[in-house]
Each structure stands twice: as structure tokens, then as C-alpha cells.
Short mmCIF file of C-alpha atoms in Angstrom, two decimals:
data_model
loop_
_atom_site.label_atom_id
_atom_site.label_comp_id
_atom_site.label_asym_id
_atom_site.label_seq_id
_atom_site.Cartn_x
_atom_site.Cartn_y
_atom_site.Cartn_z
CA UNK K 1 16.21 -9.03 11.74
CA UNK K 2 15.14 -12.33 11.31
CA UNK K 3 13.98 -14.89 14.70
CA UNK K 4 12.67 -18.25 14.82
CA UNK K 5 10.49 -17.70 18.24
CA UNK K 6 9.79 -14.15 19.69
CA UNK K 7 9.56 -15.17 23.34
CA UNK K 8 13.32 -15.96 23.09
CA UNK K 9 14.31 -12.69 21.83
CA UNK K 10 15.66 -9.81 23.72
CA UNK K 11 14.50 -6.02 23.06
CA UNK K 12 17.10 -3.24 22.76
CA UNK K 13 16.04 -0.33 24.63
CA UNK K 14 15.43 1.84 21.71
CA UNK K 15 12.92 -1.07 20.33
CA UNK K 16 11.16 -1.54 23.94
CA UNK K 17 10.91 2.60 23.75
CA UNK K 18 9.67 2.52 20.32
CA UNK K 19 6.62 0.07 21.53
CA UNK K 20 5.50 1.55 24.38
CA UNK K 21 5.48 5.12 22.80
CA UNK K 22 2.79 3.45 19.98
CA UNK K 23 0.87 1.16 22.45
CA UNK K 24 0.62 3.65 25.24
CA UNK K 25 -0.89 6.23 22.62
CA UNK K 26 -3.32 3.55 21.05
CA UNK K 27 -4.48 2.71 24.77
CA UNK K 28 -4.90 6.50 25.48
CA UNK K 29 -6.74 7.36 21.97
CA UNK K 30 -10.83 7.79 22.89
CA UNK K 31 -11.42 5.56 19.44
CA UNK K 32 -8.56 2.70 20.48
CA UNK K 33 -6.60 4.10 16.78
CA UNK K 34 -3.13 3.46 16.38
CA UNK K 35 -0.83 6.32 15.67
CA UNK K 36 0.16 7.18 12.53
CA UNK K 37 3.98 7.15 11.48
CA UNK K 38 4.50 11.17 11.48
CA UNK K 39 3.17 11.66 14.76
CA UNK K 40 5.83 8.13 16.08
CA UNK K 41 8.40 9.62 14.07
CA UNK K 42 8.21 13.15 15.04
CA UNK K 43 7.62 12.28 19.08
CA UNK K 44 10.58 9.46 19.09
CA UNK K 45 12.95 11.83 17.42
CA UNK K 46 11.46 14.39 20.36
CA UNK K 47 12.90 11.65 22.43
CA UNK K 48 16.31 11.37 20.97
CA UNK K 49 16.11 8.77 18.70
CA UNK K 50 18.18 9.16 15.64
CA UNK K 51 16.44 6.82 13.06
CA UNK K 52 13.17 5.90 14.44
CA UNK K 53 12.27 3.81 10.71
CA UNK K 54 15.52 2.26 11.00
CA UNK K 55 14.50 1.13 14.90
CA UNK K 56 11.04 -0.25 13.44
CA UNK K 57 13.34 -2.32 10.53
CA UNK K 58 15.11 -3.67 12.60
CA UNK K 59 12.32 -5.63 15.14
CA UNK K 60 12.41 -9.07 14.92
CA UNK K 61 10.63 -10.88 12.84
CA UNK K 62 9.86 -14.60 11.71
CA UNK K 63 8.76 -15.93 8.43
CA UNK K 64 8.76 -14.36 4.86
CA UNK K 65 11.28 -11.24 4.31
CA UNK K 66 9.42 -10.23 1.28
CA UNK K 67 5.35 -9.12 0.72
CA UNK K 68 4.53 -12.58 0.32
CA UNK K 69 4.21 -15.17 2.79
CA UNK K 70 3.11 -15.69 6.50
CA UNK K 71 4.98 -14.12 8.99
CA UNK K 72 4.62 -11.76 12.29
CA UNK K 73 6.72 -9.39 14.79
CA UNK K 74 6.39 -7.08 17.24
CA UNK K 75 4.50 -5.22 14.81
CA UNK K 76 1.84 -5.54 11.42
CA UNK K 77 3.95 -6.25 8.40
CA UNK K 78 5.58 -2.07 7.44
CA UNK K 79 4.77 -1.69 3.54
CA UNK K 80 7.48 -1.01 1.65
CA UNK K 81 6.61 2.78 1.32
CA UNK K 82 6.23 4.38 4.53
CA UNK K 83 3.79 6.65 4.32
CA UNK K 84 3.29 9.59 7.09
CA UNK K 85 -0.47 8.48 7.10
CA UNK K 86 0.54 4.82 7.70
CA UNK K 87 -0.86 3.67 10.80
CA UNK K 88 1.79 1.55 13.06
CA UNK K 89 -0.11 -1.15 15.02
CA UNK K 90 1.25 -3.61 17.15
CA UNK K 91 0.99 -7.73 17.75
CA UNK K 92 -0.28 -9.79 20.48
CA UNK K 93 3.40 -10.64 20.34
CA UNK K 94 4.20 -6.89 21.68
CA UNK K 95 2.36 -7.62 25.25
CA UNK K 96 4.56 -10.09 25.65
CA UNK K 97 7.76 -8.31 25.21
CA UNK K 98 6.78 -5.41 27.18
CA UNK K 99 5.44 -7.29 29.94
CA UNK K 100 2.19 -5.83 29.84
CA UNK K 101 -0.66 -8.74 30.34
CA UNK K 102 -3.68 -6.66 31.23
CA UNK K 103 -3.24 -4.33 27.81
CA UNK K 104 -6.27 -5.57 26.08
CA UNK K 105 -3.70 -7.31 23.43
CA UNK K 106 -2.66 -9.11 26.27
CA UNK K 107 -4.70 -11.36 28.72
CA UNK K 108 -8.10 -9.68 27.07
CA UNK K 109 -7.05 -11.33 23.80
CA UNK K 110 -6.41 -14.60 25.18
CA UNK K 111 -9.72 -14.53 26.89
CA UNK K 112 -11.85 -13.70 23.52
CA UNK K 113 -9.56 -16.44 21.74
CA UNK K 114 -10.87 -18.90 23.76
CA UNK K 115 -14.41 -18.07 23.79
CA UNK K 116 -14.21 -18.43 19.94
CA UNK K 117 -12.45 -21.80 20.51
CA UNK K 118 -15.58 -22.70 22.84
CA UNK K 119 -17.84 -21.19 20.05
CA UNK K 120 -16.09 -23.41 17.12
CA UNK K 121 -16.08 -26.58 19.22
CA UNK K 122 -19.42 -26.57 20.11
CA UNK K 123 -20.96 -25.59 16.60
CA UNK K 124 -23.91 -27.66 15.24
CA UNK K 125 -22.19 -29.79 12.65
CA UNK K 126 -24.32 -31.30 9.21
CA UNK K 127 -22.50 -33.92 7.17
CA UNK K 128 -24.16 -31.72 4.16
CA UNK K 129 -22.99 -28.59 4.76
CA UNK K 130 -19.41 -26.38 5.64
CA UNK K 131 -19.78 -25.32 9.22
CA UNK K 132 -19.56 -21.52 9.85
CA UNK K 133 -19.42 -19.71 13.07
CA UNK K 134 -20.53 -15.92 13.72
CA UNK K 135 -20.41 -13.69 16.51
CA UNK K 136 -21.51 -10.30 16.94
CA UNK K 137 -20.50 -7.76 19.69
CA UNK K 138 -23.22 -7.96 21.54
CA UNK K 139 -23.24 -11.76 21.73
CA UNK K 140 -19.59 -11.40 22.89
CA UNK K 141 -20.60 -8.40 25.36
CA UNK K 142 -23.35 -10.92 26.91
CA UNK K 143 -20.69 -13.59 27.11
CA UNK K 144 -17.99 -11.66 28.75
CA UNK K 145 -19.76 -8.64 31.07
CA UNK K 146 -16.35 -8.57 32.70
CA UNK K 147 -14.47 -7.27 29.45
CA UNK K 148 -14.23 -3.36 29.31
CA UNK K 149 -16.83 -2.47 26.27
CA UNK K 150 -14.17 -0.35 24.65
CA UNK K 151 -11.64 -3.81 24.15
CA UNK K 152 -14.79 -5.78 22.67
CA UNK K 153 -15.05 -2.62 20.08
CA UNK K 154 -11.90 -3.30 18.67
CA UNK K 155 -11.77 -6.94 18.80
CA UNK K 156 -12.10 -7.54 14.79
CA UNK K 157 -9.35 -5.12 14.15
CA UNK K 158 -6.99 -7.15 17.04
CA UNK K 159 -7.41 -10.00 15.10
CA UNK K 160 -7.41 -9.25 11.43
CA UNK K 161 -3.49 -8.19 12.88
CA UNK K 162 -2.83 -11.59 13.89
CA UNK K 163 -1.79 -14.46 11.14
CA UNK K 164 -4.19 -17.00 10.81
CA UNK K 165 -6.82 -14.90 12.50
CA UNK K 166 -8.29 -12.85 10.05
CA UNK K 167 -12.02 -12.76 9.04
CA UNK K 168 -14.53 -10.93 7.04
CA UNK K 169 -16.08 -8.70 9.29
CA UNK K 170 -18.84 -5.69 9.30
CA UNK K 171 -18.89 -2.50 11.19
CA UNK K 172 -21.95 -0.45 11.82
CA UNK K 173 -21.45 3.51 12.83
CA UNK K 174 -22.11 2.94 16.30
CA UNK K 175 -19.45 0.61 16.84
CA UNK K 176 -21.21 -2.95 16.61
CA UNK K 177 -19.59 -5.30 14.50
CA UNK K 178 -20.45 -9.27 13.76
CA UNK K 179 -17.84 -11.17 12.50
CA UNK K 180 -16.90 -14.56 10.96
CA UNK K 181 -14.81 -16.85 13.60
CA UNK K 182 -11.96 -18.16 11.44
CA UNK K 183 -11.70 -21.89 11.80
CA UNK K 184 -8.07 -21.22 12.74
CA UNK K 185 -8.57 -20.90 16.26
CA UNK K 186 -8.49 -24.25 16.69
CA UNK K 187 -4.57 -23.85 16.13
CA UNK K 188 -4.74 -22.84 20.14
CA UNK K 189 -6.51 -24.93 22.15
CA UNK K 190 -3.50 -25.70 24.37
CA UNK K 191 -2.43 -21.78 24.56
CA UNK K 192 -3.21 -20.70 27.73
CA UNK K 193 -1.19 -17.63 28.06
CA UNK K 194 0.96 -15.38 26.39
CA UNK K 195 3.95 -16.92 26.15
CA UNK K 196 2.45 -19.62 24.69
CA UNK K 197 -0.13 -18.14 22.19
CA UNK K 198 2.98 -15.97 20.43
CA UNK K 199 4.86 -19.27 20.79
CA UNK K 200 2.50 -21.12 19.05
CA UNK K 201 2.17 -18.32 16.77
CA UNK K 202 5.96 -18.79 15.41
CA UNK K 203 5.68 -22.37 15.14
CA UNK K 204 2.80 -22.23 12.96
CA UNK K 205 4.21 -18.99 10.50
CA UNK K 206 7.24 -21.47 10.23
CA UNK K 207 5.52 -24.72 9.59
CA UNK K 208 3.62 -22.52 6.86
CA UNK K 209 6.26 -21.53 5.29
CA UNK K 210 7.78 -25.20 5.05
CA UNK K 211 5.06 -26.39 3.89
CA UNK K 212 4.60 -23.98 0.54
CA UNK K 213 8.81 -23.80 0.44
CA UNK K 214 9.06 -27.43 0.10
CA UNK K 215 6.68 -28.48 -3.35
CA UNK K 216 6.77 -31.64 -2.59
CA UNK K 217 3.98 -34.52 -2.14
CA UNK K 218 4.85 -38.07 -0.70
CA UNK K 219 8.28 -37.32 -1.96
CA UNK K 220 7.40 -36.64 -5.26
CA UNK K 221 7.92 -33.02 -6.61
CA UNK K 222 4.20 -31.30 -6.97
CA UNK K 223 3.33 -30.97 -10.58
CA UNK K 224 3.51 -27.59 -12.09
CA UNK K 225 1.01 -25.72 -13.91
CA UNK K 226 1.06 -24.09 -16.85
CA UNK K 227 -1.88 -21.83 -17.01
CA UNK K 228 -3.41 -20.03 -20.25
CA UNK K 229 -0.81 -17.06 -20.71
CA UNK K 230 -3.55 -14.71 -21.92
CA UNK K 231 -6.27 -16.22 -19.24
CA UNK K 232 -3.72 -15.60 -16.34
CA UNK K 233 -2.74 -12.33 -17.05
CA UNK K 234 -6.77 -11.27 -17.91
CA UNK K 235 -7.57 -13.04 -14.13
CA UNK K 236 -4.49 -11.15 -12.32
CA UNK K 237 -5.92 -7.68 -13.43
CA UNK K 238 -9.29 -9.39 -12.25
CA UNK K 239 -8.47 -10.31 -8.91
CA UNK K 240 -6.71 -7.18 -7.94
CA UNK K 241 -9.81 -5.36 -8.71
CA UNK K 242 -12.26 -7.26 -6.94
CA UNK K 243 -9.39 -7.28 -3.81
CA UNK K 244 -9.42 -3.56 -3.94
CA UNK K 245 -13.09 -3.75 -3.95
CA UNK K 246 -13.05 -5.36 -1.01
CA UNK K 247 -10.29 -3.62 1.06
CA UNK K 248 -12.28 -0.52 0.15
CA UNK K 249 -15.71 -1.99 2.07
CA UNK K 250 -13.78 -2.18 5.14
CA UNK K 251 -11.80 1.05 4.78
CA UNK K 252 -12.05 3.39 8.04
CA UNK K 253 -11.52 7.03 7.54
CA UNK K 254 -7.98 7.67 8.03
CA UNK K 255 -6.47 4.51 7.08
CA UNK K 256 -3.75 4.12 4.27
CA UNK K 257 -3.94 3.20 0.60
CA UNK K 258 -3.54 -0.85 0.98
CA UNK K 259 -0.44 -2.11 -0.77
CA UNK K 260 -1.15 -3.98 -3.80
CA UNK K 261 1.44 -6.59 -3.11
CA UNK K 262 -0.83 -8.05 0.15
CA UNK K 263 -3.49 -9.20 -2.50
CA UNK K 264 -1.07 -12.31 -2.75
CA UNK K 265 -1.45 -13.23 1.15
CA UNK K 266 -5.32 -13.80 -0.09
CA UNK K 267 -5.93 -17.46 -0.46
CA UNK K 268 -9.38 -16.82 -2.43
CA UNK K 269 -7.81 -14.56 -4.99
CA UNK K 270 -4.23 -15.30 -5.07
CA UNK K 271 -4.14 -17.82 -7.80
CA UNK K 272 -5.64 -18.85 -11.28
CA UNK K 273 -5.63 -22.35 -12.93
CA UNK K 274 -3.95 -23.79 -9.72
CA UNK K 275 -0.69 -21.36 -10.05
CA UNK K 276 -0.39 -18.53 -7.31
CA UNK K 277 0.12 -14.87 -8.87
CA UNK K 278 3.83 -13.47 -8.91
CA UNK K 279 4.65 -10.05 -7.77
CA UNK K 280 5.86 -9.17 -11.25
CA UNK K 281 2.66 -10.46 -12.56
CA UNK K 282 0.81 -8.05 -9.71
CA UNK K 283 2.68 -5.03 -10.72
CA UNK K 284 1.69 -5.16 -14.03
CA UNK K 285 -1.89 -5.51 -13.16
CA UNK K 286 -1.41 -2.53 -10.83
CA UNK K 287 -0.14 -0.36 -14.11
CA UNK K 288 -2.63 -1.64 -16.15
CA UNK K 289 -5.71 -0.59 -14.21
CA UNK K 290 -4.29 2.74 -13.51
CA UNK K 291 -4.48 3.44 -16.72
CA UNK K 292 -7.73 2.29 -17.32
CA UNK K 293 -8.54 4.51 -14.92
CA UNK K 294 -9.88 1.99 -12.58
CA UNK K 295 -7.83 2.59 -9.75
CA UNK K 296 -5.59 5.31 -8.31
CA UNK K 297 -2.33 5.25 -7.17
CA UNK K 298 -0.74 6.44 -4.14
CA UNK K 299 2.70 5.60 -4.29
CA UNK K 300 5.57 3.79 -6.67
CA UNK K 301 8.81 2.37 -6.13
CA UNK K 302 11.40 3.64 -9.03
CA UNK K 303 11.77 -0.48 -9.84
CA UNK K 304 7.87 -0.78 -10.56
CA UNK K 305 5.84 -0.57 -13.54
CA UNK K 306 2.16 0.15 -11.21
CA UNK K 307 1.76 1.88 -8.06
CA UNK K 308 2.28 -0.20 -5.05
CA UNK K 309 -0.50 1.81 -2.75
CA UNK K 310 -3.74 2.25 -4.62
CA UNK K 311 -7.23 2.17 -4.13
CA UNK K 312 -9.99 1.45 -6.61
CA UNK K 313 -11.97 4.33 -8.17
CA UNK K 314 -15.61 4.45 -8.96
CA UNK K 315 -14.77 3.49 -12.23
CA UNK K 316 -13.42 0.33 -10.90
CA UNK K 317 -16.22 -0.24 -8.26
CA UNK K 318 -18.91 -0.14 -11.50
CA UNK K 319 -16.70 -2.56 -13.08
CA UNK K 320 -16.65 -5.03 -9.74
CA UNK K 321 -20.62 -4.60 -9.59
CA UNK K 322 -21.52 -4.51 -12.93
CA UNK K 323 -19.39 -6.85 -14.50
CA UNK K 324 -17.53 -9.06 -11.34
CA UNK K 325 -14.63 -7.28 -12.45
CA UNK K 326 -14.68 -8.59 -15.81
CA UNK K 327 -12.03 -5.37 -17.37
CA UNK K 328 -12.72 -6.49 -21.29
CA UNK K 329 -16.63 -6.51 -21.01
CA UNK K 330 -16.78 -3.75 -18.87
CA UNK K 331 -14.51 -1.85 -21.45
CA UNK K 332 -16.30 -2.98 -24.89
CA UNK K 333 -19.51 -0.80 -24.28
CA UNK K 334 -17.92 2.03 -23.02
CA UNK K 335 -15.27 2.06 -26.16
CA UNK K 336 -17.70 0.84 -28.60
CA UNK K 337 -20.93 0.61 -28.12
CA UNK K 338 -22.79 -2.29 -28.35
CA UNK K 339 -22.38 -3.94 -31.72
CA UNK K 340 -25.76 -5.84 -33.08
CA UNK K 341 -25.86 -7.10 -36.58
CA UNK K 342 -29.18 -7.52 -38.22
CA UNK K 343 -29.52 -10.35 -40.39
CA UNK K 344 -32.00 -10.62 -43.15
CA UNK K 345 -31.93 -11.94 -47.11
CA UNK K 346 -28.43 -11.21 -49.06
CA UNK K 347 -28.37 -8.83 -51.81
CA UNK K 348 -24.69 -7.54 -51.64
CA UNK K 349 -21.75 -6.98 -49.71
CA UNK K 350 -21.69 -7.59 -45.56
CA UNK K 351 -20.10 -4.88 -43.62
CA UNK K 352 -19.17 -6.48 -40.27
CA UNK K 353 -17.95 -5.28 -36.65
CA UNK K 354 -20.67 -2.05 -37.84
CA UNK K 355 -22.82 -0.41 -34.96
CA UNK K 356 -26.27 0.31 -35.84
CA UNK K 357 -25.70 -0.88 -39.26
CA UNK K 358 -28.88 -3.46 -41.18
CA UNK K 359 -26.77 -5.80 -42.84
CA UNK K 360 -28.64 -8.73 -45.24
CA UNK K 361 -27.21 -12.69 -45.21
CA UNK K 362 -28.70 -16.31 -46.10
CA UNK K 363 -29.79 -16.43 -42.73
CA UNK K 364 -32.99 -14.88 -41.27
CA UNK K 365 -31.87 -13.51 -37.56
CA UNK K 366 -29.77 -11.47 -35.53
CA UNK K 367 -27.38 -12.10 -32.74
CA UNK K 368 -26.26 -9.59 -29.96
CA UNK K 369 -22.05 -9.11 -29.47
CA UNK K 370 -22.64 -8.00 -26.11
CA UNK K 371 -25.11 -10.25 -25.05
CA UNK K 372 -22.72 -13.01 -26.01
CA UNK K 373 -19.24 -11.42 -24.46
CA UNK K 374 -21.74 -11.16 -21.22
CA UNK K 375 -22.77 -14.80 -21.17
CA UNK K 376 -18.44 -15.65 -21.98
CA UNK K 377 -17.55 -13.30 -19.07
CA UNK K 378 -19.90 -14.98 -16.86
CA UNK K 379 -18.97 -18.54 -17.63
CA UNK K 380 -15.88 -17.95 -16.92
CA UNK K 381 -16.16 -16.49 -13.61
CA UNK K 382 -18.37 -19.41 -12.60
CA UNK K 383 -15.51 -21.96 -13.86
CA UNK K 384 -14.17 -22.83 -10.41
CA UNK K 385 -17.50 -23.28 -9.05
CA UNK K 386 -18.89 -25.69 -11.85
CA UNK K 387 -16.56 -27.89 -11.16
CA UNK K 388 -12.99 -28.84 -9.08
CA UNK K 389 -11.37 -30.50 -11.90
CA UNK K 390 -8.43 -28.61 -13.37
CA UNK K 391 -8.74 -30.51 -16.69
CA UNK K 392 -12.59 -29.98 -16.68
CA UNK K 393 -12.10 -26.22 -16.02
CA UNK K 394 -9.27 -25.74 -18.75
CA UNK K 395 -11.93 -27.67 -21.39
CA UNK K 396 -14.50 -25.17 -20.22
CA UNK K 397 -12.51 -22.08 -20.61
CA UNK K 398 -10.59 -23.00 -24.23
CA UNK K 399 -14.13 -23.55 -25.30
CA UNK K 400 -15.61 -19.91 -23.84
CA UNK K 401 -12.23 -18.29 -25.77
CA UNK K 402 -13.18 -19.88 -28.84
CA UNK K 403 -16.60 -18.75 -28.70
CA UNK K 404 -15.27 -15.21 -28.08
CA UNK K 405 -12.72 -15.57 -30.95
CA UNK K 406 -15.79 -16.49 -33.24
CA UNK K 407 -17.52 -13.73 -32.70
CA UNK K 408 -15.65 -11.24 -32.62
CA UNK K 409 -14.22 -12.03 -35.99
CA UNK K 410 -14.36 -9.52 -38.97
CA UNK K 411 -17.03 -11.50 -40.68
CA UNK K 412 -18.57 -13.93 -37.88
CA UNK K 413 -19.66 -17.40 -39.48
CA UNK K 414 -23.00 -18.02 -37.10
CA UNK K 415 -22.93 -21.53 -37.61
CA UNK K 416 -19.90 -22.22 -36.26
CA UNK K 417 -20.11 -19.73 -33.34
CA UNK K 418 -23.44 -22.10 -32.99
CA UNK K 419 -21.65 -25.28 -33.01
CA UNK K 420 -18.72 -24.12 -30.64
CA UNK K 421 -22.12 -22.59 -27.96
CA UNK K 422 -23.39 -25.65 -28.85
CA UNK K 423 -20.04 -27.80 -27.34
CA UNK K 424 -20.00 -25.05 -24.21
CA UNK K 425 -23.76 -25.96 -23.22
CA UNK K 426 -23.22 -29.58 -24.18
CA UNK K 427 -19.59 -29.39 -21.48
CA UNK K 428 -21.59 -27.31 -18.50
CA UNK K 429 -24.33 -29.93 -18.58
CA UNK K 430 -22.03 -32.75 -18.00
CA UNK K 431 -21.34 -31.25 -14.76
CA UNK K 432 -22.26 -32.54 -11.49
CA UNK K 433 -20.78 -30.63 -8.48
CA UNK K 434 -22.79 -27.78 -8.13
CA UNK K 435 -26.17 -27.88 -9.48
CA UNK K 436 -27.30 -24.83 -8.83
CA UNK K 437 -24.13 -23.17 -10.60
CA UNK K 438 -24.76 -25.53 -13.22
CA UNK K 439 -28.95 -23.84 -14.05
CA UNK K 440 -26.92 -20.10 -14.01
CA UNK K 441 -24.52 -20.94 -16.49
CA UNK K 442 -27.11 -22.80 -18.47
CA UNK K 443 -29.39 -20.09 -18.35
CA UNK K 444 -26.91 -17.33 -19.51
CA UNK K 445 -25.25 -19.40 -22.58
CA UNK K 446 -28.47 -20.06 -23.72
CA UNK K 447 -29.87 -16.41 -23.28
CA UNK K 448 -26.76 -15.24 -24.88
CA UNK K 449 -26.86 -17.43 -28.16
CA UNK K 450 -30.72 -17.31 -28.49
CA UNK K 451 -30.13 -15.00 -31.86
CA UNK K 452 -27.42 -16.92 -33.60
#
């Protein structure tokens, strides 16, 4: 059921009942955890309700229908595949509607937003660098010795739940956390209650959604993209990886497979070459890297190639921290071995793409095919940061494939894999944004091609 501002809407009874049955067990639980869906299924049906996943369907919400896009309700967005592990956790927005101010997702909340506000306002500022605000628990606990400790303990989870709110954030095993403030709490200066904070909540999910519905600039339809075909689909099976990676660092005991699909609400890792990921293009990632073995499924829907719940193996972690994720160099060694060919004065035939094999040529060296696919794989995951121009980047990366191309050719030619390392280092030097980027990449082409 769709809405356009939660405060207006009216609660059935069976949706009011569903809500207090999961926030009055969350405020009872020792550890703050939200129920999971067998015990809210099993207890509401206790209670007479027929259909207690069609009650939870049909909550209000505003904003995107699908996986992708902002939006919020009464509850966190329900993946697709219900799961009788899922945890059901509710919004800010669900103090409001049961009238319940003093639950620590009500007036509590408001009272940590604004601290953060006061935090973010009153941040040193330098005209050289991005400003970043932290907190930690105990600088919150100092701040607010009025707040009951056991609110402050879950106050990164609270927010990760809301849109626009969510942070990187580290747990220790006694309950301290730090956390980043998101810049986004600006949005709420002028929310002083509840009312007003889910309010304001709607209005920005909907101007949001305007905003990326319309494609449009000063009138003018945005131009599209048209990415590398092989690059994009290479950098979709990267992403996913690395965003497993990273939902599984802030995993909790307990908690659900994440769906694969919510990768795409990440603004750092939802696009390549300036074009935003499908969900096709998601699922076949998904697929893919199960059967590489990289990451383990948990659930499919009949219509999908991958598995829509997954979580990455150790495989896949070695991969991430080895190799940032990079699935072809990662494989090579593992399938291959590394392939060197040894260079010397040419009597004969040349037997190439040979491990371990002495081969003779014209030319007196040797180059390493790992070494090189290293320094590639690097180069291009450094792209973005050596420099903001599309164009630029696209130069940089035809140039890396073509190195890649060259040498991994039946019979290499070493002079013109030179010549085409030659045009990479020659492109990375003209850069200027980042100059300590700049000195990495440098450093690894030029390790890479020392032997050719």
C-alpha cells in the first residue's frame, strides 16, 4: 500500500496489533534484538490473525515498490524472501503511529538526532579537506547522562534503519561502538518532534525519487552512458563482492543472509562508468560468483538466475583482500599457475602460454604474466581515483585492456606490449587530481613491465 506522508495515514487494528507485538518484544529483549519472523508469525497467528505476512504487505509505505530506490514505512524494507530467521524491525515512523514517544525510537531518537546536528554544525571546517564527524558511545554517554545506557547501545543500529541515516560503524564485544555522523542530518534541523521528523522523512524519500525519476538537467535530457560491455559486467561481479565483504564485517550473530538486490541502494558501489547497475545485471553477478564458489546462497526466486540471499565465502573474502575483488586475477593463479616465459637467444620454435617452460627469442629477458595482470587489475581499480573525468577514465581503461589483450596472446610481441605500457605510464602521468594515487599507479605499471 502505497502513501505519500505517514503521519496522515490511519492504522487498521490488525497493523497497530502487528507493531506493538514486534516493538513491545524488542523493548523487552535483554540485548534490544528485534524478533525474528517465526516467532511474529507463530505468536500473531496465537492471536488470531489469519495472514500475519499479508498484514506486514500491506503497511504503508512511500517511495520505490521495487529493491531499488529510497523509501520507508512502518517497518525496514521486507526482502522479497521471507525468511523465518529474518529479523522484523521497525521505523522511527512506528512511534509515531502507535503513540508511543518515550520508546527509545521515539523522543530518545530525536534527542541523539540533534546532538549529531549540534556535532555537524559545529565541526572544524579546512577549505583543503572533506569534513568528517565521529562519535563514539562514550562521547555520546558523556553528552547525554540522562539517556538510559541500553538506548545509546543500539543507537547505530536505530539509524542504519532510517533513510538517509546510515553510516559505517564499528562494534566492539562489550557493546561500544564509534560511528561516522552522516552529513544527512542536516536534512532536520527544523524537526523538532515526531511528527515532524517522519514528515520530513517522506518529503525527502519523495523528492529523491523525483529527482533520479526525472533525468533531466536544466531541461535538457541527462546524457546517457554507454559503458564498456565487458568492463561493466567484470565491475558488477566486482562490486557485489566487495559489498558482501562488507555486509559480512558488520554481521551480528543471528542476523539474515543480506539480499543481493540492496547492493544497488549503495551509492559507492552501485554504478560503473557513470551508469547505475540493473537488477538483471545483479542477478547475474549473484550466479556467477556462486559458482565460482565465492559466495553462498541462501535463497532463489524461480525467475532468477543467482541467489537473492547470499553471503560471501572465504573464498571470496581472499579474493576482496588479496586482490580488491579483482575475480579474473584472483582466478588465473589458482587455475593456472603463474605463467613466466624466459627469454634468451633463438634457436627454434617458441612454445607460448607454457608454465615453467625456457623458451629462446631475439630478445635477452623475461617478463612475468602475473606480475603484469596484477599491475592491470590495480590500475583499474584506482581509475576513479586518478582522475574525475569520464573521458580520461575510459582512455585509461581501453589502454589497461589492451595491455591485457597483448599479453595474454598466444605468442606475445614484447615490443608492442612495451609500447602500449609505455602509452598507460605516459596517460597516468598526465594526471593531476590525486597525486598520491598518481606515485601508486606509477609505481605498479612500472614494477609490472620492468621484464618486457
Amino acid at each position: 500500500m502505497s502513501a505519500h506522508d505517514l503521519t496522515e495515514v490511519q492504522l487498521e487494528q490488525q497493523q497497530l496489533a502487528l507493531l506493538t507485538m514486534i516493538g513491545t518484544q524488542q523493548a523487552a529483549d535483554p540485548d534490544g534484538q528485534w524478533p525474528m519472523w517465526d516467532w511474529v508469525e507463530h505468536r500473531a497467528r496465537t492471536f488470531g490473525m489469519a495472514s500475519p505476512r499479508g498484514v506486514l504487505d500491506s503497511l504503508p509505505r512511500i517511495g520505490a515498490s521495487g529493491s531499488v530506490g529510497h523509501s520507508y514505512g512502518f517497518t525496514t524494507a521486507i526482502p522479497r524472501i521471507l525468511r523465518e530467521d529474518t529479523r522484523i524491525k521497525l521505523t522511527v515512523a512506528a512511534a509515531w503511529a502507535l503513540d508511543e514517544p518515550r520508546y527509545f525510537l521515539g523522543e530518545p531518537f530525536l534527542q541523539i538526532l540533534h546532538h549529531l546536528i549540534t556535532l555537524w554544525r559545529n565541526a572544524p571546517r579546512s577549505p583543503n579537506e572533506v569534513t568528517r564527524v565521529s562519535l563514539t558511545s562514550e562521547d555520546l554517554q558523556r553528552a547525554l547522562p540522562q539517556m538510559d545506557p541500553r538506548t545509546l547501545r543500539l543507537v547505530p543500529d536505530s539509524f542504519h534503519n532510517e533513510p538517509f541515516m546510515s553510516s559505517s560503524y564499528g562494534k566492539a564485544p562489550d557493546g561500544s561502538w564509534s560511528m561516522d555522523v552522516p552529513r544527512d542530518v542536516m536534512r532536520y534541523e527544523c524537526a523538532t518532534d515526531l511528527r515532524g521528523y517522519v514528515s520530513e522523512t517522506c518529503r525527502q524519500v519523495h523528492s529523491a525519487l523525483q529527482e533520479a525519476d526525472s533525468g533531466f538537467t536544466r531541461g535538457e535530457p541527462a546524457p546517457v552512458s554507454s559503458p564498456d560491455a565487458v568492463l561493466h559486467i567484470n565491475a558488477s561481479r566486482t562490486a557485489l563482492l566487495k559489498w558482501l565483504w562488507h555486509q559480512k564485517q558488520r554481521q551480528v550473530p543471528g542476523e539474515p543472509m543480506p539480499n543481493v538486490m540492496d547492493l544497488l541502494l549503495d551509492d559507492g558501489l552501485s554504478t560503473d562508468q557513470g551508469v547505475r547497475f540493473t537488477e538483471s545485471e545483479i542477478d547475474r553477478a549473484s550466479a556467477y560468483l556462486e559458482q565460482r564458489g565465492l559466495i553462498k546462497g541462501g535463497g532463489t526466486l524461480d525467475q532468477m538466475a543467482g541467489p537473492v540471499l547470499a553471503e560471501i565465502t572465504p573464498a571470496g573474502e581472499d579474493c576482496v583482500e588479496g586482490y580488491n575483488g579483482d575475480i579474473g586475477a584472483y582466478s588465473r593463479p589458482r587455475d593456472h599457475g603463474p605463467v613466466t616465459f624466459h627469454i634468451a637467444t633463438n634457436n627454434g620454435n617458441i612454445a607460448a602460454n607454457s608454465t615453467g617452460v625456457t623458451q629462446n627469442a631475439e630478445a635477452q629477458a623475461a617478463f612475468d604474466l602475473a606480475q603484469i595482470l596484477a599491475a592491470v587489475s590495480l590500475i583499474r581499480q584506482l581509475t576513479p581515483a586518478l582522475t574525475p573525468n569520464a573521458g580520461e577514465q575510459q582512455t585509461l581503461l581501453a589502454q589497461t585492456s589492451d595491455l591485457q589483450t597483448s599479453i595474454e596472446a598466444s605468442a606475445p610481441d614484447r615490443a608492442a606490449a612495451r609500447r602500449i605500457a609505455d602509452g598507460v605510464l605516459s596517460t597516468i602521468r598526465g594526471f593531476t587530481h590525486s597525486p598520491d594515487v598518481q606515485r601508486l599507479a606509477l609505481e605498479a605499471v612500472e614494477q609490472g613491465i620492468q621484464n618486457l
